[in-house]
Coordinates of C-alpha atoms in Angstrom, one line a residue:
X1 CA -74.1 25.8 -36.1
X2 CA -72.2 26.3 -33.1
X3 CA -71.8 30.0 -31.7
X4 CA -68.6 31.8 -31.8
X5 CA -68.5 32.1 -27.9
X6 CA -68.7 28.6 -27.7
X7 CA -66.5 27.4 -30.0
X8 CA -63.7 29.6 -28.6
X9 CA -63.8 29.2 -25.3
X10 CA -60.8 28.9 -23.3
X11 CA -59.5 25.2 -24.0
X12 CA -56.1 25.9 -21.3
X13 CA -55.7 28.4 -18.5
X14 CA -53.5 29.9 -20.5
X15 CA -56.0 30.7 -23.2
X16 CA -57.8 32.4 -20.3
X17 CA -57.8 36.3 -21.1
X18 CA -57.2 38.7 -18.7
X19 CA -57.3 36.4 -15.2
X20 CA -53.4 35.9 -14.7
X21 CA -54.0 36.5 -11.1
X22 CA -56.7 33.7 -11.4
X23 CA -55.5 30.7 -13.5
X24 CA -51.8 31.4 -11.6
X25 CA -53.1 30.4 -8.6
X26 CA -55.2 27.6 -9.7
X27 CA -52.3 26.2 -11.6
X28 CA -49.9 26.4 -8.8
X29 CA -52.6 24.7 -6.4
X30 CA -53.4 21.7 -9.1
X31 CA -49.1 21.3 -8.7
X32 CA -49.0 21.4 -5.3
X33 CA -51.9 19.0 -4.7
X34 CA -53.8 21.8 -2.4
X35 CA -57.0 22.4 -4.9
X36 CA -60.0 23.5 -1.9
X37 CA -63.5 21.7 -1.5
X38 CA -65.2 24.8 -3.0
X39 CA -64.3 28.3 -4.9
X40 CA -66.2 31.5 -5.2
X41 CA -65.8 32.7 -8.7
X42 CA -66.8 36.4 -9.0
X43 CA -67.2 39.0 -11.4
X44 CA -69.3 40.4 -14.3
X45 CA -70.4 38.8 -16.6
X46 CA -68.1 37.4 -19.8
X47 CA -64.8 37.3 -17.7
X48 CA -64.4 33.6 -17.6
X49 CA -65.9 32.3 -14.6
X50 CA -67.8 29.5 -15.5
X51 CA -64.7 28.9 -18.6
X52 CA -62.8 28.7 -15.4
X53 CA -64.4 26.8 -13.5
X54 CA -65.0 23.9 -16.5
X55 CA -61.2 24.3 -16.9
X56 CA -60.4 23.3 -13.1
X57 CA -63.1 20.3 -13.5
X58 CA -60.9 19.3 -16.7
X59 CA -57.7 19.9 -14.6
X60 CA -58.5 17.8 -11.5
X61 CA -59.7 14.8 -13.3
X62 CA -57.4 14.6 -16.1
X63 CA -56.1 11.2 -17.1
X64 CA -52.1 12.6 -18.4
X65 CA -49.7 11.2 -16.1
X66 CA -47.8 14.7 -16.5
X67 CA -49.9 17.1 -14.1
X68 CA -48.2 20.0 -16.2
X69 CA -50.2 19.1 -19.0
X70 CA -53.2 19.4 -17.5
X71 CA -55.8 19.4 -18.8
X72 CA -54.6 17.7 -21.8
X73 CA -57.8 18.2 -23.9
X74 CA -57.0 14.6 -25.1
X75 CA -57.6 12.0 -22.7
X76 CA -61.4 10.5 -22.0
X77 CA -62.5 12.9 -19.4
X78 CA -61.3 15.8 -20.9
X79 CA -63.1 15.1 -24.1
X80 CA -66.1 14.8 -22.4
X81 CA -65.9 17.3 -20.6
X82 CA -65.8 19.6 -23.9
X83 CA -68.9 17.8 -25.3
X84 CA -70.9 18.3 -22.6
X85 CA -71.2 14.6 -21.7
X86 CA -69.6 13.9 -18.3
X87 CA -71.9 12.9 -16.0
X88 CA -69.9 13.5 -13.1
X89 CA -69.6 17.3 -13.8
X90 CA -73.0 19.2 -12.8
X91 CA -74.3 22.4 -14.1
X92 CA -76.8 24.1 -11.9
X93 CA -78.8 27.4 -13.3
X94 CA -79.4 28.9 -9.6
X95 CA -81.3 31.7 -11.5
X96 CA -84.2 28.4 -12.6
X97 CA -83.1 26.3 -9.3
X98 CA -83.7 28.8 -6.2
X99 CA -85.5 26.7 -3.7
X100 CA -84.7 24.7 -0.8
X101 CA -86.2 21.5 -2.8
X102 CA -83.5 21.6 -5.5
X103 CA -80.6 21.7 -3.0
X104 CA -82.0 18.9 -1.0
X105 CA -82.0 17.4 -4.4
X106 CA -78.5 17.9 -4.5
X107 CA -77.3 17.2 -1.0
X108 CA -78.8 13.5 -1.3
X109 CA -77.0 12.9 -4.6
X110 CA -73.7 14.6 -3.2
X111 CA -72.9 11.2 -1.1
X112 CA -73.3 9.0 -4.0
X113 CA -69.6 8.4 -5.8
X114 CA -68.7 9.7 -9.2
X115 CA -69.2 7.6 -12.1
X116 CA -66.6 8.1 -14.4
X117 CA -64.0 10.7 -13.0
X118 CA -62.0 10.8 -9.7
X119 CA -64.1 13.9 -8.5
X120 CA -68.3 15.0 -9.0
X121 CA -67.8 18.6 -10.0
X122 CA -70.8 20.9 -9.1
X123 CA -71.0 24.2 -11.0
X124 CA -73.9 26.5 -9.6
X125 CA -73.9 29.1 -12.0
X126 CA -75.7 32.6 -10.6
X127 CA -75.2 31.8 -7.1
X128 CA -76.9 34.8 -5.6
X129 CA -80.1 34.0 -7.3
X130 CA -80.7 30.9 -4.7
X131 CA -83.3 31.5 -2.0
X132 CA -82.1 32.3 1.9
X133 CA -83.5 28.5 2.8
X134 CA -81.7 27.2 -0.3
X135 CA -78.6 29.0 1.5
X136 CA -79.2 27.4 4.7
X137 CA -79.2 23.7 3.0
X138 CA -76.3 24.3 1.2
X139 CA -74.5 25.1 4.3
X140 CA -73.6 22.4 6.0
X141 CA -72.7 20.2 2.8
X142 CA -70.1 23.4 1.8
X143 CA -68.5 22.8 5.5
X144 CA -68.2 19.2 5.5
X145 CA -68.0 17.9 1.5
X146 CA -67.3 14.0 0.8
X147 CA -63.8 14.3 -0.6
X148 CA -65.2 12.8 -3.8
X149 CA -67.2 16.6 -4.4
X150 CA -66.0 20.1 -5.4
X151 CA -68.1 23.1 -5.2
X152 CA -67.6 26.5 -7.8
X153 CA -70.4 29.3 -7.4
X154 CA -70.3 31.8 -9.9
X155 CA -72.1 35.1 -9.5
X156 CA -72.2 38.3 -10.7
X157 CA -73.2 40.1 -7.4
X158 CA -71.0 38.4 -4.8
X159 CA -72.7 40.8 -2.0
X160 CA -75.9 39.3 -2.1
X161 CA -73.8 36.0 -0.8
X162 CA -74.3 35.4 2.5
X163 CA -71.0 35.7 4.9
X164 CA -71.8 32.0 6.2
X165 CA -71.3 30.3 2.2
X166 CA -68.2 32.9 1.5
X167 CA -66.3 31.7 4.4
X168 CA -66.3 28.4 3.3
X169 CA -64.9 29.1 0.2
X170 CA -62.0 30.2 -1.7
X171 CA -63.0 33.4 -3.2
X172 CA -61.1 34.4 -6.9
X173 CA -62.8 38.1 -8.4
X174 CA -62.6 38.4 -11.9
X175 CA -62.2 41.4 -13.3
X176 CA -63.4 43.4 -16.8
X177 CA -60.7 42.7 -19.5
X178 CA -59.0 45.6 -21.3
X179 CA -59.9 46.5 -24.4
X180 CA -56.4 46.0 -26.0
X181 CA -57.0 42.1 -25.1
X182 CA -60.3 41.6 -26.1
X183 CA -59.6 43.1 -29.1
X184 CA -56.5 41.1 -29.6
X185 CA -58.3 38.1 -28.9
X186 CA -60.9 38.5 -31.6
X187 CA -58.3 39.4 -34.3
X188 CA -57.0 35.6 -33.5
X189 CA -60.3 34.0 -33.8
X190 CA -61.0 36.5 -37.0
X191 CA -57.8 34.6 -38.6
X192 CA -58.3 31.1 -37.9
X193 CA -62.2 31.6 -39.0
X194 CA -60.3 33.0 -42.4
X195 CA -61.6 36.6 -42.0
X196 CA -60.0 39.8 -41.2
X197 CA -61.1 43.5 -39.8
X198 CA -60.3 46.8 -39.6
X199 CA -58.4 47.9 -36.2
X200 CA -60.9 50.5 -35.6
X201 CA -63.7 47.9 -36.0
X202 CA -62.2 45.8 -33.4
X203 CA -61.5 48.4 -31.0
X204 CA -65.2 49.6 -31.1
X205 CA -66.3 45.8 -31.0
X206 CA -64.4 45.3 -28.1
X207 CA -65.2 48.4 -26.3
X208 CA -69.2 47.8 -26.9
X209 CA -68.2 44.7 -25.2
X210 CA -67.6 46.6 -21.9
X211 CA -65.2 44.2 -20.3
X212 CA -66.7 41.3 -21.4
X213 CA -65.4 38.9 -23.7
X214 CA -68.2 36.8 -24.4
X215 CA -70.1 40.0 -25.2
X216 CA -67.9 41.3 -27.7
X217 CA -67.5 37.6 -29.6
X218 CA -71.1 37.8 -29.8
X219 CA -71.2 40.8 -31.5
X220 CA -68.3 39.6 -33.9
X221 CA -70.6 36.5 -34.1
X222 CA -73.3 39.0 -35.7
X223 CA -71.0 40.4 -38.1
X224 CA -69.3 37.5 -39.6
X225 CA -72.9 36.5 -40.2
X226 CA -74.0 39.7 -42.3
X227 CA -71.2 38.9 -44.8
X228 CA -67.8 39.9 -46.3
X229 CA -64.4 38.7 -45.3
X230 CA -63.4 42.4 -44.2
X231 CA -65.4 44.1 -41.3
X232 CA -64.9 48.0 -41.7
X233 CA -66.2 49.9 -39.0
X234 CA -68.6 51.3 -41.0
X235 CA -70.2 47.9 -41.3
X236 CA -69.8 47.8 -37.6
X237 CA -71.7 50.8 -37.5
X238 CA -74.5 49.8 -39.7
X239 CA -75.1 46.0 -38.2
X240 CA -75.4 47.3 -34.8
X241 CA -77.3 50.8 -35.6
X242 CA -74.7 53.1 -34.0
X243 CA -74.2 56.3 -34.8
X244 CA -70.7 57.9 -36.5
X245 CA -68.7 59.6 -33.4
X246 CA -68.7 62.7 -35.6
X247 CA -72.4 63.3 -35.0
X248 CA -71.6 62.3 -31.3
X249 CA -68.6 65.0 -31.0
X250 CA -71.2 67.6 -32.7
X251 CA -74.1 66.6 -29.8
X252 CA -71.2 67.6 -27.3
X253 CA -70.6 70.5 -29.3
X254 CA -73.8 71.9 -28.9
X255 CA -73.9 71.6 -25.6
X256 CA -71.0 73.3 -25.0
X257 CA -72.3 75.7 -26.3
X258 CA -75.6 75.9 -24.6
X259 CA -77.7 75.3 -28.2
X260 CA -80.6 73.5 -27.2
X261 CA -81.7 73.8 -30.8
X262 CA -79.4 72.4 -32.7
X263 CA -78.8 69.4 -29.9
X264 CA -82.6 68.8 -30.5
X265 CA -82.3 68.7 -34.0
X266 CA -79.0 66.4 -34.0
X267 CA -80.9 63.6 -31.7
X268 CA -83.6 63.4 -33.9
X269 CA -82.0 63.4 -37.1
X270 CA -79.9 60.4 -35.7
X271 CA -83.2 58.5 -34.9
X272 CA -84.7 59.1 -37.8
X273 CA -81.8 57.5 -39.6
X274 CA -82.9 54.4 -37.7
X275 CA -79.9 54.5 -35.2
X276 CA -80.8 52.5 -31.7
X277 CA -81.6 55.0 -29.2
X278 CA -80.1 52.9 -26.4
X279 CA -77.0 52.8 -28.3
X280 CA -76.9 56.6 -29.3
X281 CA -77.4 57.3 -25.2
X282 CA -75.1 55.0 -24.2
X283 CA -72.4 56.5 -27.1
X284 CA -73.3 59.7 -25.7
X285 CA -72.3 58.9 -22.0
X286 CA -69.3 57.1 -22.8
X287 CA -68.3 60.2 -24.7
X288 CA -69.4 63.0 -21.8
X289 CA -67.2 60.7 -19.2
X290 CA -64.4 60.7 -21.3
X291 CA -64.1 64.5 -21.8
X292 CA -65.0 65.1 -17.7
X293 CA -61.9 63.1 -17.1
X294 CA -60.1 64.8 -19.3
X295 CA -61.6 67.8 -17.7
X296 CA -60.8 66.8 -14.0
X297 CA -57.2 66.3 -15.3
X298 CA -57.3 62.5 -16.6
X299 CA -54.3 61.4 -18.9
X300 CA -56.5 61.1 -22.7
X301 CA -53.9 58.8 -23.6
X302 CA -55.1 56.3 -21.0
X303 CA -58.7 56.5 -22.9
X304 CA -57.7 54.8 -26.0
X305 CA -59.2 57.2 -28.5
X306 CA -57.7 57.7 -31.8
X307 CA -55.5 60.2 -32.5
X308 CA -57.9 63.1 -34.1
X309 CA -60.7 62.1 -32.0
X310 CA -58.8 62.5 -28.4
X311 CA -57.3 66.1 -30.1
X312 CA -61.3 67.0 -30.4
X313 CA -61.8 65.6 -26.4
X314 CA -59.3 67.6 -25.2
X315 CA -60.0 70.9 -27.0
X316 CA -63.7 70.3 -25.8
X317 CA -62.4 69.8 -22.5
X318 CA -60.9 73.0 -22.6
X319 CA -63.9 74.8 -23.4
X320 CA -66.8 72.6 -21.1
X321 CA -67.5 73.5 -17.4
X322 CA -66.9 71.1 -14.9
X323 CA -70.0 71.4 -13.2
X324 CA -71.9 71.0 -16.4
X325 CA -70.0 67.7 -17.9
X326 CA -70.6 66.0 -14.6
X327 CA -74.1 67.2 -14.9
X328 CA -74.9 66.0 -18.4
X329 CA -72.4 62.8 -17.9
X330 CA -75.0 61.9 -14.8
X331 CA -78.5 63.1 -16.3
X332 CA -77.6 61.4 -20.3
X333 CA -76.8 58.1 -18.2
X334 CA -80.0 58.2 -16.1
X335 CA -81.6 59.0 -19.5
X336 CA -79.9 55.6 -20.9
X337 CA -81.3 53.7 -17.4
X338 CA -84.5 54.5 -18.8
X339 CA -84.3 53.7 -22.6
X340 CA -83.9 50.2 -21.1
X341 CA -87.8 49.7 -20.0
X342 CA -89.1 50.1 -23.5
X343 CA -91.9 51.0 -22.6
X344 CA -91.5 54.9 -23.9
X345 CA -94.3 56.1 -26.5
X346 CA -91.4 58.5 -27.8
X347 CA -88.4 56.4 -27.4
X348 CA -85.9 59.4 -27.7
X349 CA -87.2 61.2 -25.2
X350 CA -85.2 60.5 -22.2
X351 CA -82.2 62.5 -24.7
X352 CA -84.2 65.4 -25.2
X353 CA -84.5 65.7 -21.6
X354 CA -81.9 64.9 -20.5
X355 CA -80.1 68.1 -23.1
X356 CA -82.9 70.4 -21.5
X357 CA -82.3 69.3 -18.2
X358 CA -78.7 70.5 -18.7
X359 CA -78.2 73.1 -20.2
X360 CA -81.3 74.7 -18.3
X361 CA -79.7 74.7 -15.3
X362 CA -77.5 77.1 -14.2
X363 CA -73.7 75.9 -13.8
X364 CA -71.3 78.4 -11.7
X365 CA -69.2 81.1 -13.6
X366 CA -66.6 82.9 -12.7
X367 CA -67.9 86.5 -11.0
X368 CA -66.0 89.8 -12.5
X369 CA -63.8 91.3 -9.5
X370 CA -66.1 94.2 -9.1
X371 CA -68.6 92.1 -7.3
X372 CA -66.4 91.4 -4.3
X373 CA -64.8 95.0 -4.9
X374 CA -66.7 95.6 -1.0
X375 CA -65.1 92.0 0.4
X376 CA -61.4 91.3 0.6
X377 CA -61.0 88.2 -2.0
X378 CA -60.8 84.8 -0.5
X379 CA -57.0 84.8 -0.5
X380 CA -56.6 88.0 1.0
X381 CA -58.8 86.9 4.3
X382 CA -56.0 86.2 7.1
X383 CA -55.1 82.5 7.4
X384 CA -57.4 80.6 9.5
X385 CA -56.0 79.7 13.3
X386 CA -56.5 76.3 14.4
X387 CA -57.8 76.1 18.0
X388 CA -55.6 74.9 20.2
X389 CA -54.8 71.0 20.2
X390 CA -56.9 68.8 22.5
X391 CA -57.3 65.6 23.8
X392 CA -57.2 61.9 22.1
X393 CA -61.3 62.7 22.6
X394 CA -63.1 66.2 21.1
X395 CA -62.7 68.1 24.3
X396 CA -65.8 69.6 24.2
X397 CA -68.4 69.5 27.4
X398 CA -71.0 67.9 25.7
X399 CA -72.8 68.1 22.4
X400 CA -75.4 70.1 22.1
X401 CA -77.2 70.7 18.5
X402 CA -76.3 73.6 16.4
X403 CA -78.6 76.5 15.7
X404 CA -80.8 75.7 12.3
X405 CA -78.7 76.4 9.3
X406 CA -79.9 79.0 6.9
X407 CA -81.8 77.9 3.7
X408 CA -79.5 80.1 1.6
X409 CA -76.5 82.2 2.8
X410 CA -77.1 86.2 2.2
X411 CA -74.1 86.6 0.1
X412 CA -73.1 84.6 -3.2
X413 CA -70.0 82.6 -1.9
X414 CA -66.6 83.2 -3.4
X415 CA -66.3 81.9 -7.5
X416 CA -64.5 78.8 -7.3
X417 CA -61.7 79.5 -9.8
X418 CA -62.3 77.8 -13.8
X419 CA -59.7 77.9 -16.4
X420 CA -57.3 76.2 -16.1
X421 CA -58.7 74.3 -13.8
X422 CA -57.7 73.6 -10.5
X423 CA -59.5 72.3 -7.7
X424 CA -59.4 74.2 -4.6
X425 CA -58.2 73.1 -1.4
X426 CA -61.2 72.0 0.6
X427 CA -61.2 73.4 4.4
X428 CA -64.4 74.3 6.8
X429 CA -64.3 77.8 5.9
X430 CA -64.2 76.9 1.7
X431 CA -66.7 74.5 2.0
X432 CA -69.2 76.6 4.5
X433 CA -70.6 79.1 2.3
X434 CA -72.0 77.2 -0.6
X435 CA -74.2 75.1 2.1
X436 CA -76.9 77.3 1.1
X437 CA -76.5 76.7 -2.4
X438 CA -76.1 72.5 -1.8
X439 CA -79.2 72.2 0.2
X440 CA -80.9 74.4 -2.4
X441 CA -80.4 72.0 -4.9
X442 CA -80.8 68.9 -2.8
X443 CA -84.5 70.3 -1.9
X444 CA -85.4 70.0 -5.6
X445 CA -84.4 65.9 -5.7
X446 CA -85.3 65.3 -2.0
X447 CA -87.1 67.4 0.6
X448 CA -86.5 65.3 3.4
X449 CA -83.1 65.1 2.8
X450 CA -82.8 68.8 2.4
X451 CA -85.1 69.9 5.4
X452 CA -82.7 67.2 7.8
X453 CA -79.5 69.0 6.6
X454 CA -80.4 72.4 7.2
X455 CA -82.5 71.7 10.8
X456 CA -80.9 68.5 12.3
X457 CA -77.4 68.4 10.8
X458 CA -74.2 70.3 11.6
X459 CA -70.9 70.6 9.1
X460 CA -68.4 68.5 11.7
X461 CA -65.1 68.5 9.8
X462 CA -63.4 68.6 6.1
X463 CA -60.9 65.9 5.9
X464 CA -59.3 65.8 1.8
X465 CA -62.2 65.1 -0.1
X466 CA -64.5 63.8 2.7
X467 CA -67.0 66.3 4.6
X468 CA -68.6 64.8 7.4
X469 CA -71.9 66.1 8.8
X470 CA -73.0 65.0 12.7
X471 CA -76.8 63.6 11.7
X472 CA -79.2 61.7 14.2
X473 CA -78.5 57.6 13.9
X474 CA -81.3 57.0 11.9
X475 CA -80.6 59.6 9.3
X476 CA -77.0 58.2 9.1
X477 CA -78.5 54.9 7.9
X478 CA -81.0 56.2 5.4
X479 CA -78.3 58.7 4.0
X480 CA -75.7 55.7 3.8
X481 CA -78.1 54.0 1.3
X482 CA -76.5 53.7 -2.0
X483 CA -79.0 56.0 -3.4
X484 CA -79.3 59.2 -1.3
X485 CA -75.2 58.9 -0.9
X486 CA -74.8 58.8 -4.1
X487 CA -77.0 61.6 -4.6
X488 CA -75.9 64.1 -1.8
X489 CA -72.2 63.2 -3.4
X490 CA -73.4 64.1 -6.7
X491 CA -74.8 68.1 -5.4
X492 CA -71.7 68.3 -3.5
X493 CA -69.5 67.4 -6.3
X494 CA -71.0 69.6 -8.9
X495 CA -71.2 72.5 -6.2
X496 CA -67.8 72.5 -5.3
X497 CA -66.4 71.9 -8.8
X498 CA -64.4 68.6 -7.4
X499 CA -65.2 65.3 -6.6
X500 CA -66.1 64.6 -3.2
X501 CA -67.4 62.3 -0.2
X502 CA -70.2 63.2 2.1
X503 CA -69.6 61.2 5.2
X504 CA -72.1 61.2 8.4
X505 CA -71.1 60.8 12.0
X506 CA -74.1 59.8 14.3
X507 CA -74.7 62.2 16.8
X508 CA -75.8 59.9 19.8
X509 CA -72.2 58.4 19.3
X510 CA -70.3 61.2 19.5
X511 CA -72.2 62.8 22.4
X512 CA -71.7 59.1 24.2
X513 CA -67.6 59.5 23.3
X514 CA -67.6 63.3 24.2
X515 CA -69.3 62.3 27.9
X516 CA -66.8 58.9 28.3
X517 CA -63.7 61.7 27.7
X518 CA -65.1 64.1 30.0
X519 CA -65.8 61.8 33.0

């Protein structure tokens, strides 16, 4: 029995969800006679990128005389194309077929003319899996194709392509489809298989989907299996072990409330009823990031919640701190990154921990007046006095290094205001006295980092959201590494209540520009 993902997929470019700006273009180049030597197709996984790509080898080599029509689904090639017969159209799994050998394989049997259609279609599915050498083969047969051959590489991580192949091609990205069209789209396959479903099973179907299409079909592929020509959500529920959002929006609750207990006991109830921890966690998170928007003033219409459940979001929004959903939102997702090893003796755990983790540390709150009663409030300090303006260059003589920074400031910096909530403008002077604070709570994640911040670093400017520090070169590089950035931006984030950038401009460079101005 065939597989639902496979018996639906896209048959037209029109029956292509989600890729207007894709199949638009391809269409208009099939018309115009301009289809390239080779395409770059990427984009996560389940968008239609290798759909599209079997589509294009259809289009070019279809026998109706009309090109409109094409493909026509009707004629020779295109029928054997959807049975997997053409010989002239070649899969290749880069993920199995890395090495140089298998793309010297392919390079000698690129000259050799197609057998049965006009032009020998190469798909190399997972491009970014092949080999640096493999790369390097592939290189000069990209720039200089027979005009019998056309290249399509599909990959997830287009990055990991070197600049050399991507400039040879033309590059289409595919993007995650909405949910309001994936869930559409299975409602129309539902009714020609001669079943039906609840909205709210589809929604959930499609947003477990995450984007992808051929993820959520696969999942309706697992229902229609169990049985019954209706699929409720609470069958949706039970087939994939979710849990109801109601124990969700209690979890939240609790927290909210800083009840360790009664989180504890929710998590483990919900296990023991045999619900996937993976799929609890990852309920969880997509739950937490929903209320933070809402939080940091997101539009919870935009979500696509039901009515009574977005009513909840919002009223738990109302009551959450900032700092804390960001903290739980970040810690319950690490906890979800872990679930995936499977190699836990306690496969729950990383929840627990991550609800301890939480609501053990301490979030900001606001400070009664009296505890500034001997400092004039922030808004009372007189306005700060830009120095006078100076040259296209810093006019300063040279830069010298600034005096180690404290490891925590003497007195508690101003309370950062909370309900409503509104972030504060962010200038030197705001930003300034929660250093202290920051580098306290990036010495518990990283040392290092922390000990180069307050020793070897200097606060350089505030621009928006960004705050730029003036590091050493080679601390610029290691702290431009996905990981630390993404770190530091976390602290400074939850810190200063708002979502920021931390930016790093190397010191031996601006020294160097500061010397140029000055001679």
């Amino acid at each position: 029995m065939q597989a639902l993902y496979r018996k639906w997929r896209s048959q037209t470019f029109d029956e292509v969800i989600g890729q207007e700006h894709v199949t638009h273009t391809l269409v208009n180049a099939l018309r115009l006679g301009r289809i390239g030597h080779a395409y770059l197709f990427s984009g996560p996984r389940g968008t239609g990128k290798t759909s599209t790509a079997r589509l294009l080898a259809k289009a070019v080599n279809c026998l109706a005389a009309d090109i409109q029509q094409r493909p026509c689904n009707e004629c020779t090639i295109c029928v054997a194309i959807a049975e997997g017969r053409l010989l002239d159209l070649i899969e290749i799994d880069a993920a199995s077929n890395t090495g140089v050998d298998d793309i010297r394989d392919l390079r000698e049997k690129v000259g050799f003319r197609p057998s049965e259609a006009r032009i020998k279609f190469y798909i190399i599915d997972e491009a970014h899996m092949l080999s640096n050498s493999a790369f390097n083969a592939l290189l000069k047969t990209l720039e200089e194709p027979p005009s019998h051959v056309i290249f399509v590489l599909a990959t997830t991580e287009p990055e990991k392509i070197p600049d050399t192949i991507t400039s040879r091609c033309q590059r289409f990205d595919f993007k995650r489809i909405s949910i309001e069209q994936v869930a559409a789209r299975l409602a129309f396959i539902l009714g020609e298989e001669g079943l039906s479903a609840e909205p709210s099973a589809l929604e959930y179907m499609a947003r477990q989907g995450s984007g992808s299409m051929r993820d959520a079909i696969s999942l309706l592929d697992q229902l229609t299996a169990y049985g019954g020509e209706v699929i409720t959500l609470a069958k949706v529920r039970e087939v994939l072990g979710a849990v109801a959002s109601q124990t969700v929006i209690e979890l939240i609750e609790a927290l909210i409330a800083q009840n360790v207990a009664a989180g504890l006991d929710l998590i483990n109830q919900v296990i023991s009823q045999g619900v996937d921890p993976r799929q609890f966690g990852r309920e969880i998170v997509e739950y937490l990031r929903a209320i933070m928007l809402v939080k940091l003033g997101g539009n919870i219409s935009s979500l696509n919640y039901p009515n009574d459940v977005a009513q909840v979001m919002t009223a738990q929004a109302g009551k959450a701190e900032a700092s804390r959903l960001i903290l739980a939102t970040k810690l319950f997702n690490e906890a979800v990154l872990d679930l995936k090893s499977g190699l836990l003796a306690i496969p729950h755990l990383p929840l627990e921990l991550a609800l301890i983790e939480t609501l053990s540390q301490p979030a900001p709150k606001p400070q009664p007046q009296s505890a500034y009663s001997a400092q004039p409030a922030y808004s009372a300090q007189p306005a700060y006095s830009p120095p006078p303006p100076m040259p296209a260059a810093v006019a300063q003589p040279a830069y010298s290094p600034p005096p180690p920074m404290p490891a925590a400031v003497a007195a508690p910096p101003p309370p950062l205001p909370h309900e409503p909530y509104k972030p504060v403008t962010l200038t030197m002077e705001v930003v300034r006295p929660y250093l202290g604070q920051i580098i306290g709570e990036v010495m518990r994640k990283n040392k290092t980092m922390a000990e180069v911040l307050t020793h070897d670093a200097e606060l350089y400017k505030v621009e928006g959201q960004e705050i730029y520090f003036v590091v050493a070169t080679n601390w610029k590089e290691r702290f431009e590494q996905p990981q630390p950035q993404a770190a530091l931006n976390s602290v400074f984030s939850q810190t200063l209540r708002q979502a920021v950038s931390v930016r790093f401009v190397s010191k031996e460079v601006l020294s160097g520009a500061l010397k140029e101005s000055k001679g």
